[in-house]
PDB file of C-alpha atoms in Angstrom:
ATOM      1  CA  GLY A   1     109.122 101.110 115.738  1.00 71.00           C
ATOM      2  CA  GLN A   2     105.939  99.126 115.663  1.00 74.00           C
ATOM      3  CA  GLN A   3     104.645  98.119 112.267  1.00 86.00           C
ATOM      4  CA  VAL A   4     101.139  97.068 111.350  1.00 92.00           C
ATOM      5  CA  MET A   5     100.935  95.178 108.085  1.00 95.00           C
ATOM      6  CA  GLN A   6      97.774  94.384 106.201  1.00 97.00           C
ATOM      7  CA  ILE A   7      97.248  91.927 103.388  1.00 97.00           C
ATOM      8  CA  PRO A   8      96.102  91.872 100.739  1.00 97.00           C
ATOM      9  CA  GLN A   9      96.476  95.449  99.569  1.00 96.00           C
ATOM     10  CA  TYR A  10      93.633  95.019  97.083  1.00 97.00           C
ATOM     11  CA  GLN A  11      90.868  92.449  96.697  1.00 97.00           C
ATOM     12  CA  HIS A  12      88.298  92.288  93.938  1.00 97.00           C
ATOM     13  CA  VAL A  13      85.411  89.878  94.375  1.00 98.00           C
ATOM     14  CA  GLN A  14      82.157  88.985  92.725  1.00 98.00           C
ATOM     15  CA  GLU A  15      79.096  89.915  94.720  1.00 98.00           C
ATOM     16  CA  GLY A  16      78.221  87.000  96.968  1.00 98.00           C
ATOM     17  CA  GLU A  17      81.803  85.811  97.408  1.00 98.00           C
ATOM     18  CA  ASP A  18      83.543  85.931 100.763  1.00 98.00           C
ATOM     19  CA  PHE A  19      86.372  88.308 101.635  1.00 98.00           C
ATOM     20  CA  THR A  20      89.084  88.249 104.272  1.00 98.00           C
ATOM     21  CA  THR A  21      91.730  90.800 105.214  1.00 98.00           C
ATOM     22  CA  TYR A  22      94.574  90.091 107.597  1.00 98.00           C
ATOM     23  CA  CYS A  23      96.404  92.364 109.952  1.00 97.00           C
ATOM     24  CA  ASN A  24      99.779  91.589 111.545  1.00 97.00           C
ATOM     25  CA  SER A  25     101.626  93.599 114.135  1.00 94.00           C
ATOM     26  CA  SER A  26     105.336  93.446 114.860  1.00 91.00           C
ATOM     27  CA  THR A  27     104.547  93.799 118.574  1.00 91.00           C
ATOM     28  CA  THR A  28     101.882  92.500 120.931  1.00 92.00           C
ATOM     29  CA  LEU A  29      98.818  94.709 120.953  1.00 92.00           C
ATOM     30  CA  SER A  30      96.687  95.625 123.951  1.00 90.00           C
ATOM     31  CA  ASN A  31      93.747  95.977 121.594  1.00 93.00           C
ATOM     32  CA  ILE A  32      93.003  96.347 117.921  1.00 95.00           C
ATOM     33  CA  GLN A  33      90.447  98.461 116.134  1.00 95.00           C
ATOM     34  CA  TRP A  34      88.947  98.117 112.673  1.00 97.00           C
ATOM     35  CA  TYR A  35      87.740 100.970 110.499  1.00 97.00           C
ATOM     36  CA  LYS A  36      86.065 101.196 107.110  1.00 98.00           C
ATOM     37  CA  GLN A  37      86.539 104.047 104.669  1.00 97.00           C
ATOM     38  CA  ARG A  38      84.195 104.306 101.712  1.00 97.00           C
ATOM     39  CA  PRO A  39      85.600 105.854  98.510  1.00 95.00           C
ATOM     40  CA  GLY A  40      85.715 109.620  99.008  1.00 94.00           C
ATOM     41  CA  GLY A  41      84.754 109.257 102.649  1.00 96.00           C
ATOM     42  CA  HIS A  42      86.440 109.151 106.006  1.00 96.00           C
ATOM     43  CA  PRO A  43      87.293 106.215 108.263  1.00 97.00           C
ATOM     44  CA  VAL A  44      84.381 104.916 110.319  1.00 97.00           C
ATOM     45  CA  PHE A  45      84.928 102.814 113.417  1.00 95.00           C
ATOM     46  CA  LEU A  46      83.685  99.241 113.088  1.00 97.00           C
ATOM     47  CA  ILE A  47      84.813  97.369 116.165  1.00 96.00           C
ATOM     48  CA  GLN A  48      87.444  96.921 118.840  1.00 95.00           C
ATOM     49  CA  LEU A  49      88.920  93.634 120.031  1.00 96.00           C
ATOM     50  CA  VAL A  50      90.674  93.403 123.365  1.00 94.00           C
ATOM     51  CA  LYS A  51      90.946  89.810 124.534  1.00 96.00           C
ATOM     52  CA  SER A  52      93.264  87.138 123.231  1.00 97.00           C
ATOM     53  CA  GLY A  53      91.398  84.863 120.827  1.00 97.00           C
ATOM     54  CA  GLU A  54      88.365  87.137 120.810  1.00 97.00           C
ATOM     55  CA  VAL A  55      85.808  86.719 118.045  1.00 98.00           C
ATOM     56  CA  LYS A  56      83.086  89.272 117.382  1.00 98.00           C
ATOM     57  CA  LYS A  57      80.383  89.295 114.759  1.00 98.00           C
ATOM     58  CA  GLN A  58      78.457  92.104 113.159  1.00 97.00           C
ATOM     59  CA  LYS A  59      75.915  90.644 110.764  1.00 97.00           C
ATOM     60  CA  ARG A  60      78.039  89.350 107.868  1.00 98.00           C
ATOM     61  CA  LEU A  61      81.319  90.615 109.348  1.00 98.00           C
ATOM     62  CA  THR A  62      83.437  88.434 111.643  1.00 98.00           C
ATOM     63  CA  PHE A  63      86.426  89.868 113.479  1.00 98.00           C
ATOM     64  CA  GLN A  64      89.106  87.786 115.182  1.00 98.00           C
ATOM     65  CA  PHE A  65      91.995  88.681 117.461  1.00 98.00           C
ATOM     66  CA  GLY A  66      94.822  86.190 117.545  1.00 97.00           C
ATOM     67  CA  GLU A  67      95.835  84.226 120.609  1.00 96.00           C
ATOM     68  CA  ALA A  68      99.171  86.034 120.750  1.00 95.00           C
ATOM     69  CA  LYS A  69      97.446  89.393 120.201  1.00 95.00           C
ATOM     70  CA  LYS A  70      99.726  90.142 117.272  1.00 96.00           C
ATOM     71  CA  ASN A  71      97.335  89.453 114.456  1.00 97.00           C
ATOM     72  CA  SER A  72      93.724  89.973 113.545  1.00 98.00           C
ATOM     73  CA  SER A  73      91.374  89.296 110.679  1.00 98.00           C
ATOM     74  CA  LEU A  74      88.152  90.592 109.243  1.00 98.00           C
ATOM     75  CA  HIS A  75      85.985  88.203 107.254  1.00 98.00           C
ATOM     76  CA  ILE A  76      82.950  89.271 105.260  1.00 98.00           C
ATOM     77  CA  THR A  77      80.508  86.567 104.222  1.00 98.00           C
ATOM     78  CA  ALA A  78      78.599  86.938 100.954  1.00 98.00           C
ATOM     79  CA  THR A  79      79.870  90.373  99.997  1.00 98.00           C
ATOM     80  CA  GLN A  80      77.502  93.052  98.787  1.00 98.00           C
ATOM     81  CA  THR A  81      78.199  96.197  96.779  1.00 97.00           C
ATOM     82  CA  THR A  82      77.707  98.191  99.968  1.00 97.00           C
ATOM     83  CA  ASP A  83      80.837  96.517 101.372  1.00 98.00           C
ATOM     84  CA  VAL A  84      83.052  98.407  98.917  1.00 98.00           C
ATOM     85  CA  GLY A  85      85.740 100.454 100.640  1.00 98.00           C
ATOM     86  CA  THR A  86      89.083 100.276 102.367  1.00 97.00           C
ATOM     87  CA  TYR A  87      89.295  98.345 105.611  1.00 98.00           C
ATOM     88  CA  PHE A  88      91.931  99.429 108.095  1.00 97.00           C
ATOM     89  CA  CYS A  89      93.173  97.837 111.265  1.00 97.00           C
ATOM     90  CA  ALA A  90      94.781 100.009 113.911  1.00 94.00           C
ATOM     91  CA  GLY A  91      96.724  99.210 117.032  1.00 91.00           C
ATOM     92  CA  PRO A  92      98.304 101.328 119.726  1.00 86.00           C
ATOM     93  CA  SER A  93     102.039 101.631 120.007  1.00 79.00           C
ATOM     94  CA  PHE A  94     103.379 102.822 123.324  1.00 75.00           C
ATOM     95  CA  ARG A  95     106.475 104.929 123.652  1.00 67.00           C
ATOM     96  CA  GLY A  96     106.756 105.120 127.403  1.00 66.00           C
ATOM     97  CA  GLY A  97     104.300 106.206 130.079  1.00 62.00           C
ATOM     98  CA  SER A  98     101.083 107.427 128.558  1.00 62.00           C
ATOM     99  CA  ASN A  99     102.824 108.365 125.337  1.00 67.00           C
ATOM    100  CA  TYR A 100     101.312 106.348 122.525  1.00 73.00           C
ATOM    101  CA  LYS A 101      99.992 106.628 119.050  1.00 80.00           C
ATOM    102  CA  LEU A 102      97.472 104.671 117.042  1.00 85.00           C
ATOM    103  CA  THR A 103      99.231 102.951 114.153  1.00 90.00           C
ATOM    104  CA  PHE A 104      97.091 102.147 111.157  1.00 93.00           C
ATOM    105  CA  GLY A 105      97.753  99.453 108.621  1.00 95.00           C
ATOM    106  CA  LYS A 106      97.828 100.561 104.983  1.00 95.00           C
ATOM    107  CA  GLY A 107      94.398  99.035 104.497  1.00 96.00           C
ATOM    108  CA  THR A 108      92.792  96.571 102.116  1.00 97.00           C
ATOM    109  CA  LEU A 109      90.755  98.054  99.287  1.00 97.00           C
ATOM    110  CA  LEU A 110      87.752  95.859  98.558  1.00 98.00           C
ATOM    111  CA  THR A 111      85.895  96.215  95.293  1.00 98.00           C
ATOM    112  CA  VAL A 112      82.781  94.192  94.521  1.00 97.00           C
ATOM    113  CA  ASN A 113      81.543  93.343  91.049  1.00 96.00           C
ATOM    114  CA  PRO A 114      77.729  93.217  91.016  1.00 94.00           C
TER     115      PRO A 114
ATOM    116  CA  LYS B   1      74.456 114.570 117.873  1.00 70.00           C
ATOM    117  CA  ALA B   2      76.500 116.414 115.266  1.00 83.00           C
ATOM    118  CA  GLY B   3      79.614 114.691 114.004  1.00 94.00           C
ATOM    119  CA  VAL B   4      83.152 115.961 113.742  1.00 97.00           C
ATOM    120  CA  THR B   5      83.391 118.968 111.476  1.00 98.00           C
ATOM    121  CA  GLN B   6      86.446 120.190 109.635  1.00 98.00           C
ATOM    122  CA  THR B   7      86.991 123.403 107.750  1.00 98.00           C
ATOM    123  CA  PRO B   8      87.823 124.128 105.080  1.00 98.00           C
ATOM    124  CA  ARG B   9      87.024 120.975 103.121  1.00 97.00           C
ATOM    125  CA  TYR B  10      89.335 121.845 100.239  1.00 97.00           C
ATOM    126  CA  LEU B  11      92.365 124.062 100.030  1.00 97.00           C
ATOM    127  CA  ILE B  12      94.897 124.907  97.358  1.00 98.00           C
ATOM    128  CA  LYS B  13      98.127 126.536  98.454  1.00 98.00           C
ATOM    129  CA  THR B  14     101.466 127.351  96.927  1.00 98.00           C
ATOM    130  CA  ARG B  15     104.824 126.037  98.085  1.00 98.00           C
ATOM    131  CA  GLY B  16     106.245 128.129 100.895  1.00 98.00           C
ATOM    132  CA  GLN B  17     102.888 129.319 102.161  1.00 98.00           C
ATOM    133  CA  GLN B  18     101.359 128.290 105.452  1.00 98.00           C
ATOM    134  CA  VAL B  19      97.941 126.871 106.185  1.00 98.00           C
ATOM    135  CA  THR B  20      95.657 126.483 109.185  1.00 98.00           C
ATOM    136  CA  LEU B  21      93.033 123.760 109.381  1.00 98.00           C
ATOM    137  CA  SER B  22      90.223 123.658 111.901  1.00 98.00           C
ATOM    138  CA  CYS B  23      88.432 120.797 113.636  1.00 98.00           C
ATOM    139  CA  SER B  24      85.386 120.818 115.907  1.00 98.00           C
ATOM    140  CA  PRO B  25      84.963 117.548 117.807  1.00 97.00           C
ATOM    141  CA  ILE B  26      81.729 115.849 118.708  1.00 96.00           C
ATOM    142  CA  SER B  27      80.063 117.613 121.624  1.00 95.00           C
ATOM    143  CA  GLY B  28      81.471 116.220 124.856  1.00 93.00           C
ATOM    144  CA  HIS B  29      84.575 114.767 123.254  1.00 93.00           C
ATOM    145  CA  ARG B  30      87.704 116.227 124.724  1.00 93.00           C
ATOM    146  CA  SER B  31      90.442 114.433 122.815  1.00 94.00           C
ATOM    147  CA  VAL B  32      91.342 115.414 119.271  1.00 96.00           C
ATOM    148  CA  SER B  33      93.836 113.642 117.043  1.00 95.00           C
ATOM    149  CA  TRP B  34      95.127 114.632 113.641  1.00 97.00           C
ATOM    150  CA  TYR B  35      96.146 112.314 110.822  1.00 97.00           C
ATOM    151  CA  GLN B  36      97.634 112.748 107.385  1.00 98.00           C
ATOM    152  CA  GLN B  37      96.372 110.391 104.710  1.00 97.00           C
ATOM    153  CA  THR B  38      98.199 109.879 101.432  1.00 95.00           C
ATOM    154  CA  PRO B  39      97.977 107.062  98.867  1.00 91.00           C
ATOM    155  CA  GLY B  40     101.591 106.088  99.462  1.00 87.00           C
ATOM    156  CA  GLN B  41     101.908 106.320 103.232  1.00 89.00           C
ATOM    157  CA  GLY B  42      98.340 105.660 104.312  1.00 91.00           C
ATOM    158  CA  LEU B  43      97.047 107.090 107.570  1.00 94.00           C
ATOM    159  CA  GLN B  44      99.792 108.605 109.656  1.00 94.00           C
ATOM    160  CA  PHE B  45      99.379 110.028 113.136  1.00 93.00           C
ATOM    161  CA  LEU B  46     100.332 113.668 113.534  1.00 95.00           C
ATOM    162  CA  PHE B  47      99.431 114.559 117.114  1.00 92.00           C
ATOM    163  CA  GLU B  48      96.816 114.319 119.816  1.00 93.00           C
ATOM    164  CA  TYR B  49      95.445 117.030 122.085  1.00 94.00           C
ATOM    165  CA  PHE B  50      93.571 116.814 125.343  1.00 93.00           C
ATOM    166  CA  SER B  51      92.766 119.611 127.751  1.00 92.00           C
ATOM    167  CA  GLU B  52      94.599 122.086 125.526  1.00 94.00           C
ATOM    168  CA  THR B  53      97.811 120.075 125.848  1.00 94.00           C
ATOM    169  CA  GLN B  54      99.598 118.030 123.237  1.00 92.00           C
ATOM    170  CA  ARG B  55      99.754 114.521 124.645  1.00 89.00           C
ATOM    171  CA  ASN B  56     101.310 112.612 121.806  1.00 87.00           C
ATOM    172  CA  LYS B  57     103.166 113.443 118.634  1.00 89.00           C
ATOM    173  CA  GLY B  58     103.944 111.475 115.510  1.00 89.00           C
ATOM    174  CA  ASN B  59     107.082 111.581 113.393  1.00 90.00           C
ATOM    175  CA  PHE B  60     106.487 114.769 111.472  1.00 95.00           C
ATOM    176  CA  PRO B  61     108.776 117.793 111.160  1.00 96.00           C
ATOM    177  CA  GLY B  62     108.307 120.864 113.297  1.00 96.00           C
ATOM    178  CA  ARG B  63     106.549 122.613 110.409  1.00 97.00           C
ATOM    179  CA  PHE B  64     103.472 120.735 111.581  1.00 98.00           C
ATOM    180  CA  SER B  65     101.982 122.140 114.747  1.00 97.00           C
ATOM    181  CA  GLY B  66      98.650 122.271 116.456  1.00 97.00           C
ATOM    182  CA  ARG B  67      96.720 123.557 119.377  1.00 97.00           C
ATOM    183  CA  GLN B  68      93.502 122.978 121.212  1.00 98.00           C
ATOM    184  CA  PHE B  69      91.176 125.523 122.693  1.00 97.00           C
ATOM    185  CA  SER B  70      89.216 125.394 125.925  1.00 96.00           C
ATOM    186  CA  ASN B  71      86.080 124.310 124.045  1.00 95.00           C
ATOM    187  CA  SER B  72      88.066 121.312 122.656  1.00 96.00           C
ATOM    188  CA  ARG B  73      88.148 122.723 119.142  1.00 98.00           C
ATOM    189  CA  SER B  74      91.521 122.192 117.547  1.00 98.00           C
ATOM    190  CA  GLU B  75      93.604 123.713 114.796  1.00 98.00           C
ATOM    191  CA  MET B  76      96.628 122.422 113.001  1.00 98.00           C
ATOM    192  CA  ASN B  77      99.107 124.568 111.168  1.00 98.00           C
ATOM    193  CA  VAL B  78     101.590 123.687 108.485  1.00 98.00           C
ATOM    194  CA  SER B  79     104.235 126.288 107.715  1.00 96.00           C
ATOM    195  CA  THR B  80     106.483 126.539 104.677  1.00 97.00           C
ATOM    196  CA  LEU B  81     104.377 124.135 102.655  1.00 98.00           C
ATOM    197  CA  GLU B  82     106.070 121.556 100.464  1.00 98.00           C
ATOM    198  CA  LEU B  83     104.632 119.641  97.526  1.00 97.00           C
ATOM    199  CA  GLY B  84     104.739 116.478  99.622  1.00 96.00           C
ATOM    200  CA  ASP B  85     102.317 118.002 102.116  1.00 98.00           C
ATOM    201  CA  SER B  86      99.491 117.485  99.636  1.00 98.00           C
ATOM    202  CA  ALA B  87      97.181 115.076 101.427  1.00 98.00           C
ATOM    203  CA  LEU B  88      93.872 114.535 103.129  1.00 98.00           C
ATOM    204  CA  TYR B  89      94.121 115.794 106.704  1.00 98.00           C
ATOM    205  CA  LEU B  90      91.756 114.036 109.031  1.00 98.00           C
ATOM    206  CA  CYS B  91      90.751 115.013 112.494  1.00 97.00           C
ATOM    207  CA  ALA B  92      89.336 112.456 114.909  1.00 96.00           C
ATOM    208  CA  SER B  93      87.734 112.961 118.287  1.00 95.00           C
ATOM    209  CA  SER B  94      87.168 110.650 121.220  1.00 92.00           C
ATOM    210  CA  LEU B  95      85.713 111.095 124.671  1.00 88.00           C
ATOM    211  CA  VAL B  96      89.083 111.129 126.367  1.00 79.00           C
ATOM    212  CA  PRO B  97      92.548 109.993 125.337  1.00 77.00           C
ATOM    213  CA  GLY B  98      93.361 106.347 125.506  1.00 73.00           C
ATOM    214  CA  THR B  99      93.840 103.427 123.214  1.00 67.00           C
ATOM    215  CA  THR B 100      90.532 101.770 124.008  1.00 71.00           C
ATOM    216  CA  TYR B 101      88.335 104.604 122.862  1.00 80.00           C
ATOM    217  CA  GLU B 102      86.965 104.547 119.360  1.00 88.00           C
ATOM    218  CA  GLN B 103      87.781 107.535 117.242  1.00 91.00           C
ATOM    219  CA  TYR B 104      85.233 109.469 115.263  1.00 95.00           C
ATOM    220  CA  PHE B 105      86.701 110.953 112.127  1.00 97.00           C
ATOM    221  CA  GLY B 106      85.683 114.134 110.389  1.00 97.00           C
ATOM    222  CA  PRO B 107      85.295 114.425 106.607  1.00 97.00           C
ATOM    223  CA  GLY B 108      88.817 115.780 106.262  1.00 98.00           C
ATOM    224  CA  THR B 109      90.466 118.723 104.565  1.00 98.00           C
ATOM    225  CA  ARG B 110      91.917 118.018 101.130  1.00 98.00           C
ATOM    226  CA  LEU B 111      95.080 120.107 100.835  1.00 98.00           C
ATOM    227  CA  THR B 112      96.762 120.535  97.479  1.00 98.00           C
ATOM    228  CA  VAL B 113     100.138 122.247  97.351  1.00 98.00           C
ATOM    229  CA  THR B 114     101.253 123.523  93.946  1.00 97.00           C
TER     230      THR B 114
END
């Protein structure tokens, strides 16, 4: 079945440093979503990318969807302590007709040293 | 607008028992999905309900079941609990089913099986 891999699994940075997490799918994705989960919290939707090569920005966060729609990245510029959490990518996997499920990567845990 | 609510928030059960978890979606949202989150396996899709019908199902044994009511509220049931069922169970709602709709997660139910 479809696999969604994320690297790195963990990333520790000093406040002010940049951070990037990568997401790779074994199959072409129609779209990809990114979520953030703070420690002790629940996943919160960040953004969705749909088009090949799409780039979207949210303040210090930059999201990219690869040309082949099999990979994506999230880059945070000048990290802050509020960026701490686990970042997940998620892509749909179809199993025929309208039968699908959203497959999440294992996530990248970001910790920030103030 | 109130967010997704889940009850109970914490639960301790013994092996062999059964448990029922409840989820109330955001008002107006008609699709409800359930996920199991564990440190080892990450976020795994259990099933999705829409219009009181199960639309999609993940790769979990038949001990895991669910249902949705006419007001879109959903319940999931786990029978004959095993130690490995200890996890955070998350419910997520979206307007309608579909891979392009962002999901709003509830705070989760932390289930511990002893």
